[in-house]
DNA sequence: GAAGATTGACACTTCAATCTTA
DNA sequence: TAAGATTGAAGTGTCAATCTTC
């Protein structure tokens, strides 16, 4: 790890950033990172599905609506709240509505708009899901790391966030 | 690595693991972690698609075949190599084949089996993709982190891997 | 014309069912 | 019956096109 390596003709001193490629070890860490995150996401999703019949997408939508004033939001506000594109939200709401989790209503103040309303069933489903879901996060992520490692995660994600 | 932890029962004071939920801060770190990984994956995927016309799934399949003896593998070996279920591989190969990236042939030694062969076009596409892709990994991941942080990533993923 | 939202087409993923050969 | 592989259905996600209203 001290010396530079590589396939592609990397070099030690002057900046060759346009040519340098990751070393085998760097690539290994990258793959571990991305695969671990994916595995965790998948395990959380599977548990949420099995125990509560909700997908992670369902969960974030229900969470956003639960926290909203009057348990309702304009479509575009909801999209912003969960960080989705409008089209993705539309498709997902179309799948949630027949399941009775949400309801769509016309917007009183803007005839173009739509409001998404949390139904009683949706609120129940979210309430039942929250403790199991948070417990799983604790078990699979928080408890798997030391406080020091947890702090390192925060540091690392902040560093990665600054790029692009 | 100094202080003890946890999972399974080690604890500092009395164990409340069955009831405790993540703190607000722990949840924030969790979300940052999962969202950062997702954002990175997405950015890499978008670049690979734009610059090379390949999805990450295409890339791993082409990589596995490139490294294989004779640039060909039995379907199930390929599935194992990339860590997919057979059905997923079948569906993906069905999309890659008409694009001329791979070809499927009957297996000589087992009439049930199929062999997946890397075509010339597939080899070209992979060759064109590899440097841009690895450069992007370096730029977005490796170069965004200090050597110390990179080592911390390896440490953290190892810790997370041991769970479940 | 621009904004809010939906729709259609297509790529991806998983599960269960199926088909063929061992 | 079990193994190798494919298929169909349904959920998910992105992009571009569309429709309505501002």
Short mmCIF file of C-alpha atoms (C1' of nucleotides) in Angstrom, two decimals:
data_model
loop_
_atom_site.label_atom_id
_atom_site.label_comp_id
_atom_site.label_asym_id
_atom_site.label_seq_id
_atom_site.Cartn_x
_atom_site.Cartn_y
_atom_site.Cartn_z
CA UNK A 1 0.00 0.00 0.00
CA UNK A 2 2.94 2.21 0.16
CA UNK A 3 3.97 1.89 -3.32
CA UNK A 4 1.95 2.76 -6.23
CA UNK A 5 1.21 0.07 -8.58
CA UNK A 6 -0.41 -0.69 -11.43
CA UNK A 7 -1.54 -1.88 -14.57
CA UNK A 8 -1.84 1.14 -16.72
CA UNK A 9 1.49 2.57 -15.88
CA UNK A 10 0.98 4.50 -12.73
CA UNK A 11 3.78 6.33 -11.08
CA UNK A 12 4.81 7.41 -7.67
CA UNK A 13 5.70 11.02 -7.82
CA UNK A 14 4.23 13.56 -10.23
CA UNK A 15 0.56 13.54 -10.66
CA UNK A 16 -0.55 11.13 -13.27
CA UNK A 17 -4.13 11.24 -12.23
CA UNK A 18 -5.39 11.01 -15.69
CA UNK A 19 -3.66 7.68 -16.20
CA UNK A 20 -3.50 6.04 -12.78
CA UNK A 21 -5.91 3.22 -12.09
CA UNK A 22 -6.90 1.70 -8.76
CA UNK A 23 -4.61 -0.96 -7.35
CA UNK A 24 -5.88 -4.44 -6.80
CA UNK A 25 -6.27 -3.67 -3.10
CA UNK A 26 -8.13 -0.42 -3.72
CA UNK A 27 -10.48 -2.24 -6.04
CA UNK A 28 -11.03 -4.92 -3.46
CA UNK A 29 -12.00 -2.31 -0.85
CA UNK A 30 -14.31 -0.66 -3.36
CA UNK A 31 -16.05 -3.91 -4.13
CA UNK A 32 -16.37 -4.79 -0.45
CA UNK A 33 -17.87 -1.39 0.21
CA UNK A 34 -20.44 -1.52 -2.50
CA UNK A 35 -21.34 -5.16 -1.93
CA UNK A 36 -21.64 -4.75 1.81
CA UNK A 37 -23.96 -1.78 1.43
CA UNK A 38 -26.01 -3.72 -1.06
CA UNK A 39 -26.18 -6.80 1.15
CA UNK A 40 -27.30 -4.71 4.12
CA UNK A 41 -29.92 -2.95 2.05
CA UNK A 42 -31.16 -6.30 0.81
CA UNK A 43 -31.33 -7.87 4.26
CA UNK A 44 -33.23 -4.90 5.67
CA UNK A 45 -35.59 -4.99 2.72
CA UNK A 46 -36.23 -8.70 3.09
CA UNK A 47 -37.02 -8.38 6.79
CA UNK A 48 -39.31 -5.43 6.24
CA UNK A 49 -41.11 -7.36 3.54
CA UNK A 50 -41.41 -10.57 5.52
CA UNK A 51 -42.38 -9.04 8.84
CA UNK A 52 -44.46 -6.12 7.68
CA UNK A 53 -45.33 -6.61 4.02
CA UNK A 54 -43.69 -3.34 3.07
CA UNK A 55 -40.88 -2.51 0.69
CA UNK A 56 -38.28 0.09 1.68
CA UNK A 57 -39.92 2.40 -0.83
CA UNK A 58 -43.29 1.93 0.84
CA UNK A 59 -41.65 2.65 4.17
CA UNK A 60 -40.08 5.96 3.20
CA UNK A 61 -43.30 7.16 1.60
CA UNK A 62 -45.31 6.24 4.69
CA UNK A 63 -42.68 7.86 6.91
CA UNK A 64 -42.80 11.12 4.99
CA UNK A 65 -46.59 11.21 5.07
CA UNK A 66 -46.70 10.30 8.76
CA UNK A 67 -44.56 13.30 9.59
CA UNK A 68 -46.45 15.66 7.32
CA UNK A 69 -48.98 18.23 8.46
CA UNK A 70 -52.38 16.58 8.28
CA UNK A 71 -50.76 13.37 7.04
CA UNK A 72 -50.96 14.67 3.49
CA UNK A 73 -48.57 16.22 0.99
CA UNK A 74 -48.63 17.55 -2.52
CA UNK A 75 -47.10 15.04 -4.91
CA UNK A 76 -44.12 17.20 -5.68
CA UNK A 77 -43.48 17.93 -2.00
CA UNK A 78 -43.59 14.23 -1.27
CA UNK A 79 -41.21 13.57 -4.14
CA UNK A 80 -38.82 16.15 -2.71
CA UNK A 81 -39.20 14.75 0.81
CA UNK A 82 -38.13 11.27 -0.24
CA UNK A 83 -35.68 12.45 -2.89
CA UNK A 84 -37.39 10.84 -5.85
CA UNK A 85 -38.28 11.98 -9.32
CA UNK A 86 -41.95 12.66 -9.87
CA UNK A 87 -42.31 9.83 -12.31
CA UNK A 88 -40.94 7.31 -9.86
CA UNK A 89 -43.30 8.56 -7.21
CA UNK A 90 -46.28 8.37 -9.56
CA UNK A 91 -45.53 4.78 -10.41
CA UNK A 92 -45.04 3.86 -6.80
CA UNK A 93 -48.19 5.57 -5.61
CA UNK A 94 -50.07 3.72 -8.33
CA UNK A 95 -48.97 0.51 -6.67
CA UNK A 96 -49.62 1.70 -3.11
CA UNK A 97 -53.09 3.09 -3.72
CA UNK A 98 -54.85 -0.21 -4.54
CA UNK A 99 -53.25 -1.70 -1.44
CA UNK A 100 -55.03 0.92 0.62
CA UNK A 101 -51.89 2.53 2.02
CA UNK A 102 -52.44 5.96 0.51
CA UNK A 103 -55.12 7.83 -1.38
CA UNK A 104 -54.83 10.54 -4.00
CA UNK A 105 -57.04 13.59 -3.98
CA UNK A 106 -57.33 16.63 -6.15
CA UNK A 107 -55.58 19.69 -4.85
CA UNK A 108 -57.91 22.47 -3.74
CA UNK A 109 -55.58 25.35 -4.50
CA UNK A 110 -54.05 24.19 -7.77
CA UNK A 111 -56.08 22.22 -10.26
CA UNK A 112 -52.97 20.77 -11.81
CA UNK A 113 -51.86 19.32 -8.53
CA UNK A 114 -52.58 16.19 -6.57
CA UNK A 115 -52.43 15.54 -2.88
CA UNK A 116 -51.33 12.28 -1.40
CA UNK A 117 -53.11 11.31 1.79
CA UNK A 118 -52.07 8.70 4.33
CA UNK A 119 -54.98 6.32 4.94
CA UNK A 120 -55.76 4.71 8.27
CA UNK A 121 -54.48 1.44 6.89
CA UNK A 122 -51.30 3.12 5.78
CA UNK A 123 -50.79 4.66 9.20
CA UNK A 124 -51.33 1.27 10.85
CA UNK A 125 -48.93 -0.46 8.52
CA UNK A 126 -46.29 2.16 9.20
CA UNK A 127 -46.81 1.96 12.96
CA UNK A 128 -46.42 -1.80 12.90
CA UNK A 129 -43.28 -1.55 10.78
CA UNK A 130 -41.32 1.07 12.60
CA UNK A 131 -40.01 -0.82 15.64
CA UNK A 132 -39.04 -3.98 13.76
CA UNK A 133 -37.36 -1.89 11.10
CA UNK A 134 -35.40 0.28 13.50
CA UNK A 135 -34.43 -2.76 15.51
CA UNK A 136 -33.04 -4.34 12.40
CA UNK A 137 -31.00 -1.23 11.65
CA UNK A 138 -29.60 -1.35 15.14
CA UNK A 139 -28.85 -5.04 14.96
CA UNK A 140 -27.31 -5.17 11.50
CA UNK A 141 -25.55 -1.84 11.44
CA UNK A 142 -25.24 0.05 14.71
CA UNK A 143 -24.47 -2.91 16.93
CA UNK A 144 -22.07 -4.39 14.41
CA UNK A 145 -19.81 -1.38 14.75
CA UNK A 146 -17.87 0.13 17.61
CA UNK A 147 -18.58 3.79 18.41
CA UNK A 148 -15.23 4.55 16.83
CA UNK A 149 -16.17 2.73 13.65
CA UNK A 150 -19.53 4.45 13.56
CA UNK A 151 -17.81 7.80 13.73
CA UNK A 152 -15.49 6.68 10.94
CA UNK A 153 -18.52 5.87 8.78
CA UNK A 154 -19.81 9.39 9.24
CA UNK A 155 -16.40 10.77 8.34
CA UNK A 156 -16.09 8.61 5.25
CA UNK A 157 -19.55 9.25 3.87
CA UNK A 158 -18.99 12.96 4.30
CA UNK A 159 -15.77 12.68 2.29
CA UNK A 160 -17.45 10.66 -0.44
CA UNK A 161 -20.38 13.06 -0.57
CA UNK A 162 -18.19 15.96 -1.61
CA UNK A 163 -17.35 14.34 -4.90
CA UNK A 164 -19.49 14.85 -7.95
CA UNK B 1 -10.55 -2.11 17.95
CA UNK B 2 -9.71 -1.20 21.43
CA UNK B 3 -12.99 -1.35 23.05
CA UNK B 4 -15.17 -4.30 23.19
CA UNK B 5 -18.40 -4.69 21.49
CA UNK B 6 -21.07 -6.24 21.14
CA UNK B 7 -23.31 -8.12 18.89
CA UNK B 8 -24.71 -11.14 20.46
CA UNK B 9 -24.49 -10.15 23.97
CA UNK B 10 -21.29 -8.47 24.91
CA UNK B 11 -22.20 -5.25 26.55
CA UNK B 12 -21.02 -2.51 28.70
CA UNK B 13 -23.73 -2.29 31.25
CA UNK B 14 -26.85 -4.40 31.32
CA UNK B 15 -28.01 -5.66 28.02
CA UNK B 16 -31.02 -3.92 26.61
CA UNK B 17 -30.44 -5.09 23.10
CA UNK B 18 -33.90 -6.40 22.61
CA UNK B 19 -35.51 -3.07 23.36
CA UNK B 20 -33.05 -0.34 22.41
CA UNK B 21 -33.59 1.53 19.16
CA UNK B 22 -31.05 3.58 17.24
CA UNK B 23 -30.56 7.16 18.33
CA UNK B 24 -31.28 9.98 15.97
CA UNK B 25 -27.57 10.30 15.27
CA UNK B 26 -27.09 6.59 14.66
CA UNK B 27 -29.97 6.66 12.23
CA UNK B 28 -28.49 9.64 10.46
CA UNK B 29 -25.20 7.80 9.99
CA UNK B 30 -27.06 4.76 8.73
CA UNK B 31 -28.96 6.80 6.18
CA UNK B 32 -25.84 8.61 5.06
CA UNK B 33 -24.09 5.30 4.63
CA UNK B 34 -26.79 3.68 2.58
CA UNK B 35 -27.53 6.76 0.52
CA UNK B 36 -23.89 7.46 -0.20
CA UNK B 37 -23.31 3.94 -1.40
CA UNK B 38 -26.41 4.17 -3.55
CA UNK B 39 -25.39 7.53 -4.99
CA UNK B 40 -21.93 6.21 -5.84
CA UNK B 41 -23.35 3.12 -7.45
CA UNK B 42 -25.72 5.26 -9.47
CA UNK B 43 -23.05 7.68 -10.63
CA UNK B 44 -20.77 4.85 -11.69
CA UNK B 45 -23.63 3.20 -13.51
CA UNK B 46 -24.59 6.39 -15.32
CA UNK B 47 -21.02 7.00 -16.49
CA UNK B 48 -20.60 3.44 -17.66
CA UNK B 49 -23.87 3.69 -19.55
CA UNK B 50 -23.12 7.06 -21.12
CA UNK B 51 -19.51 6.43 -22.03
CA UNK B 52 -19.65 2.77 -22.93
CA UNK B 53 -23.28 1.78 -23.37
CA UNK B 54 -22.99 -0.87 -20.69
CA UNK B 55 -24.86 -1.43 -17.43
CA UNK B 56 -22.95 -2.56 -14.35
CA UNK B 57 -24.58 -5.96 -14.83
CA UNK B 58 -23.25 -6.13 -18.39
CA UNK B 59 -19.83 -5.18 -17.10
CA UNK B 60 -19.54 -7.90 -14.48
CA UNK B 61 -20.72 -10.54 -16.92
CA UNK B 62 -18.20 -9.42 -19.53
CA UNK B 63 -15.48 -9.28 -16.88
CA UNK B 64 -16.16 -12.82 -15.73
CA UNK B 65 -16.16 -14.14 -19.29
CA UNK B 66 -13.00 -12.21 -20.18
CA UNK B 67 -11.14 -13.90 -17.37
CA UNK B 68 -12.52 -17.35 -18.13
CA UNK B 69 -10.65 -20.10 -19.88
CA UNK B 70 -11.49 -19.83 -23.56
CA UNK B 71 -13.71 -16.85 -22.84
CA UNK B 72 -16.60 -19.18 -22.13
CA UNK B 73 -18.34 -20.56 -19.06
CA UNK B 74 -21.17 -22.88 -18.22
CA UNK B 75 -24.23 -20.88 -17.23
CA UNK B 76 -24.15 -22.05 -13.65
CA UNK B 77 -20.42 -21.33 -13.35
CA UNK B 78 -21.01 -17.85 -14.66
CA UNK B 79 -23.85 -17.36 -12.21
CA UNK B 80 -21.58 -18.41 -9.37
CA UNK B 81 -18.77 -16.20 -10.64
CA UNK B 82 -20.90 -13.08 -10.55
CA UNK B 83 -22.91 -14.15 -7.51
CA UNK B 84 -26.31 -14.20 -9.17
CA UNK B 85 -29.20 -16.60 -9.19
CA UNK B 86 -29.58 -18.60 -12.38
CA UNK B 87 -32.85 -16.97 -13.26
CA UNK B 88 -31.40 -13.51 -13.06
CA UNK B 89 -28.53 -14.56 -15.27
CA UNK B 90 -30.86 -16.11 -17.81
CA UNK B 91 -32.90 -12.94 -18.08
CA UNK B 92 -29.81 -10.81 -18.40
CA UNK B 93 -28.19 -13.01 -21.02
CA UNK B 94 -31.43 -12.84 -22.98
CA UNK B 95 -30.93 -9.09 -23.15
CA UNK B 96 -27.22 -9.26 -23.89
CA UNK B 97 -27.42 -11.84 -26.65
CA UNK B 98 -29.37 -9.78 -29.20
CA UNK B 99 -26.92 -6.94 -28.60
CA UNK B 100 -24.12 -9.21 -29.76
CA UNK B 101 -22.19 -9.15 -26.49
CA UNK B 102 -22.44 -12.86 -25.75
CA UNK B 103 -23.64 -16.02 -27.46
CA UNK B 104 -25.17 -19.16 -25.99
CA UNK B 105 -24.15 -22.59 -27.18
CA UNK B 106 -25.15 -26.09 -26.22
CA UNK B 107 -22.82 -27.79 -23.84
CA UNK B 108 -20.90 -30.70 -25.36
CA UNK B 109 -20.54 -32.73 -22.19
CA UNK B 110 -23.96 -32.21 -20.63
CA UNK B 111 -27.02 -31.92 -22.82
CA UNK B 112 -28.91 -30.09 -20.12
CA UNK B 113 -26.32 -27.40 -19.94
CA UNK B 114 -25.55 -24.21 -21.83
CA UNK B 115 -22.31 -22.45 -22.39
CA UNK B 116 -22.01 -18.71 -22.52
CA UNK B 117 -19.40 -17.43 -24.95
CA UNK B 118 -17.88 -13.96 -25.11
CA UNK B 119 -18.21 -12.64 -28.67
CA UNK B 120 -15.68 -10.41 -30.38
CA UNK B 121 -18.05 -7.53 -29.96
CA UNK B 122 -18.43 -8.29 -26.29
CA UNK B 123 -14.68 -8.42 -25.83
CA UNK B 124 -14.32 -5.07 -27.61
CA UNK B 125 -17.03 -3.46 -25.53
CA UNK B 126 -15.41 -4.70 -22.35
CA UNK B 127 -11.98 -3.52 -23.44
CA UNK B 128 -13.31 -0.05 -24.20
CA UNK B 129 -15.13 0.10 -20.87
CA UNK B 130 -12.46 -1.01 -18.48
CA UNK B 131 -10.22 2.05 -18.29
CA UNK B 132 -13.03 4.60 -18.07
CA UNK B 133 -14.76 2.49 -15.45
CA UNK B 134 -11.69 1.95 -13.29
CA UNK B 135 -10.82 5.62 -13.63
CA UNK B 136 -14.23 6.53 -12.35
CA UNK B 137 -13.80 4.23 -9.36
CA UNK B 138 -10.52 5.90 -8.61
CA UNK B 139 -11.92 9.39 -9.03
CA UNK B 140 -15.16 8.93 -7.10
CA UNK B 141 -14.00 6.56 -4.40
CA UNK B 142 -10.28 6.04 -4.02
CA UNK B 143 -9.18 9.62 -4.56
CA UNK B 144 -11.98 10.96 -2.39
CA UNK B 145 -10.52 9.18 0.63
CA UNK B 146 -7.26 9.40 2.47
CA UNK B 147 -5.27 6.17 2.83
CA UNK B 148 -6.36 6.14 6.45
CA UNK B 149 -10.00 6.44 5.47
CA UNK B 150 -9.62 3.74 2.87
CA UNK B 151 -8.24 1.42 5.52
CA UNK B 152 -11.17 2.34 7.75
CA UNK B 153 -13.56 1.35 4.99
CA UNK B 154 -11.97 -2.08 4.82
CA UNK B 155 -12.20 -2.40 8.59
CA UNK B 156 -15.85 -1.35 8.66
CA UNK B 157 -17.04 -3.54 5.82
CA UNK B 158 -15.33 -6.49 7.46
CA UNK B 159 -17.20 -5.76 10.68
CA UNK B 160 -20.51 -5.42 8.88
CA UNK B 161 -19.92 -8.60 6.92
CA UNK B 162 -19.82 -10.72 10.03
CA UNK B 163 -23.44 -10.03 10.83
CA UNK B 164 -26.19 -12.15 9.44
"C1'" DG C 1 -44.32 28.31 -22.92
"C1'" DA C 2 -43.53 26.28 -18.14
"C1'" DA C 3 -44.99 23.56 -14.07
"C1'" DG C 4 -47.49 19.53 -11.93
"C1'" DA C 5 -48.37 15.07 -12.68
"C1'" DT C 6 -49.24 10.77 -15.24
"C1'" DT C 7 -48.20 7.36 -18.75
"C1'" DG C 8 -45.72 4.06 -21.79
"C1'" DA C 9 -41.72 1.70 -22.98
"C1'" DC C 10 -38.05 -0.67 -21.49
"C1'" DA C 11 -34.36 -2.41 -18.22
"C1'" DC C 12 -33.70 -4.82 -14.01
"C1'" DT C 13 -34.74 -8.35 -10.12
"C1'" DT C 14 -37.05 -12.00 -7.59
"C1'" DC C 15 -40.10 -15.82 -7.09
"C1'" DA C 16 -42.40 -19.72 -8.50
"C1'" DA C 17 -43.43 -22.75 -12.27
"C1'" DT C 18 -41.79 -25.30 -16.13
"C1'" DC C 19 -39.06 -28.02 -19.33
"C1'" DT C 20 -35.37 -31.13 -20.40
"C1'" DT C 21 -31.91 -34.30 -19.36
"C1'" DA C 22 -29.13 -37.01 -15.79
"C1'" DT D 1 -36.26 -37.54 -8.29
"C1'" DA D 2 -32.76 -34.02 -8.81
"C1'" DA D 3 -29.91 -30.72 -11.54
"C1'" DG D 4 -29.35 -27.23 -15.32
"C1'" DA D 5 -31.56 -23.77 -17.32
"C1'" DT D 6 -35.42 -20.98 -19.12
"C1'" DT D 7 -39.84 -18.66 -18.68
"C1'" DG D 8 -43.78 -15.79 -16.88
"C1'" DA D 9 -45.56 -12.72 -13.72
"C1'" DA D 10 -45.19 -8.98 -10.85
"C1'" DG D 11 -42.61 -5.26 -8.37
"C1'" DT D 12 -39.18 -1.70 -9.12
"C1'" DG D 13 -36.68 2.34 -11.50
"C1'" DT D 14 -35.43 5.60 -15.44
"C1'" DC D 15 -36.25 8.17 -19.46
"C1'" DA D 16 -38.93 10.46 -22.73
"C1'" DA D 17 -43.46 11.77 -24.18
"C1'" DT D 18 -47.87 13.47 -22.94
"C1'" DC D 19 -51.75 15.90 -20.86
"C1'" DT D 20 -53.68 19.49 -18.18
"C1'" DT D 21 -53.48 23.73 -16.00
"C1'" DC D 22 -50.89 27.90 -14.78
#
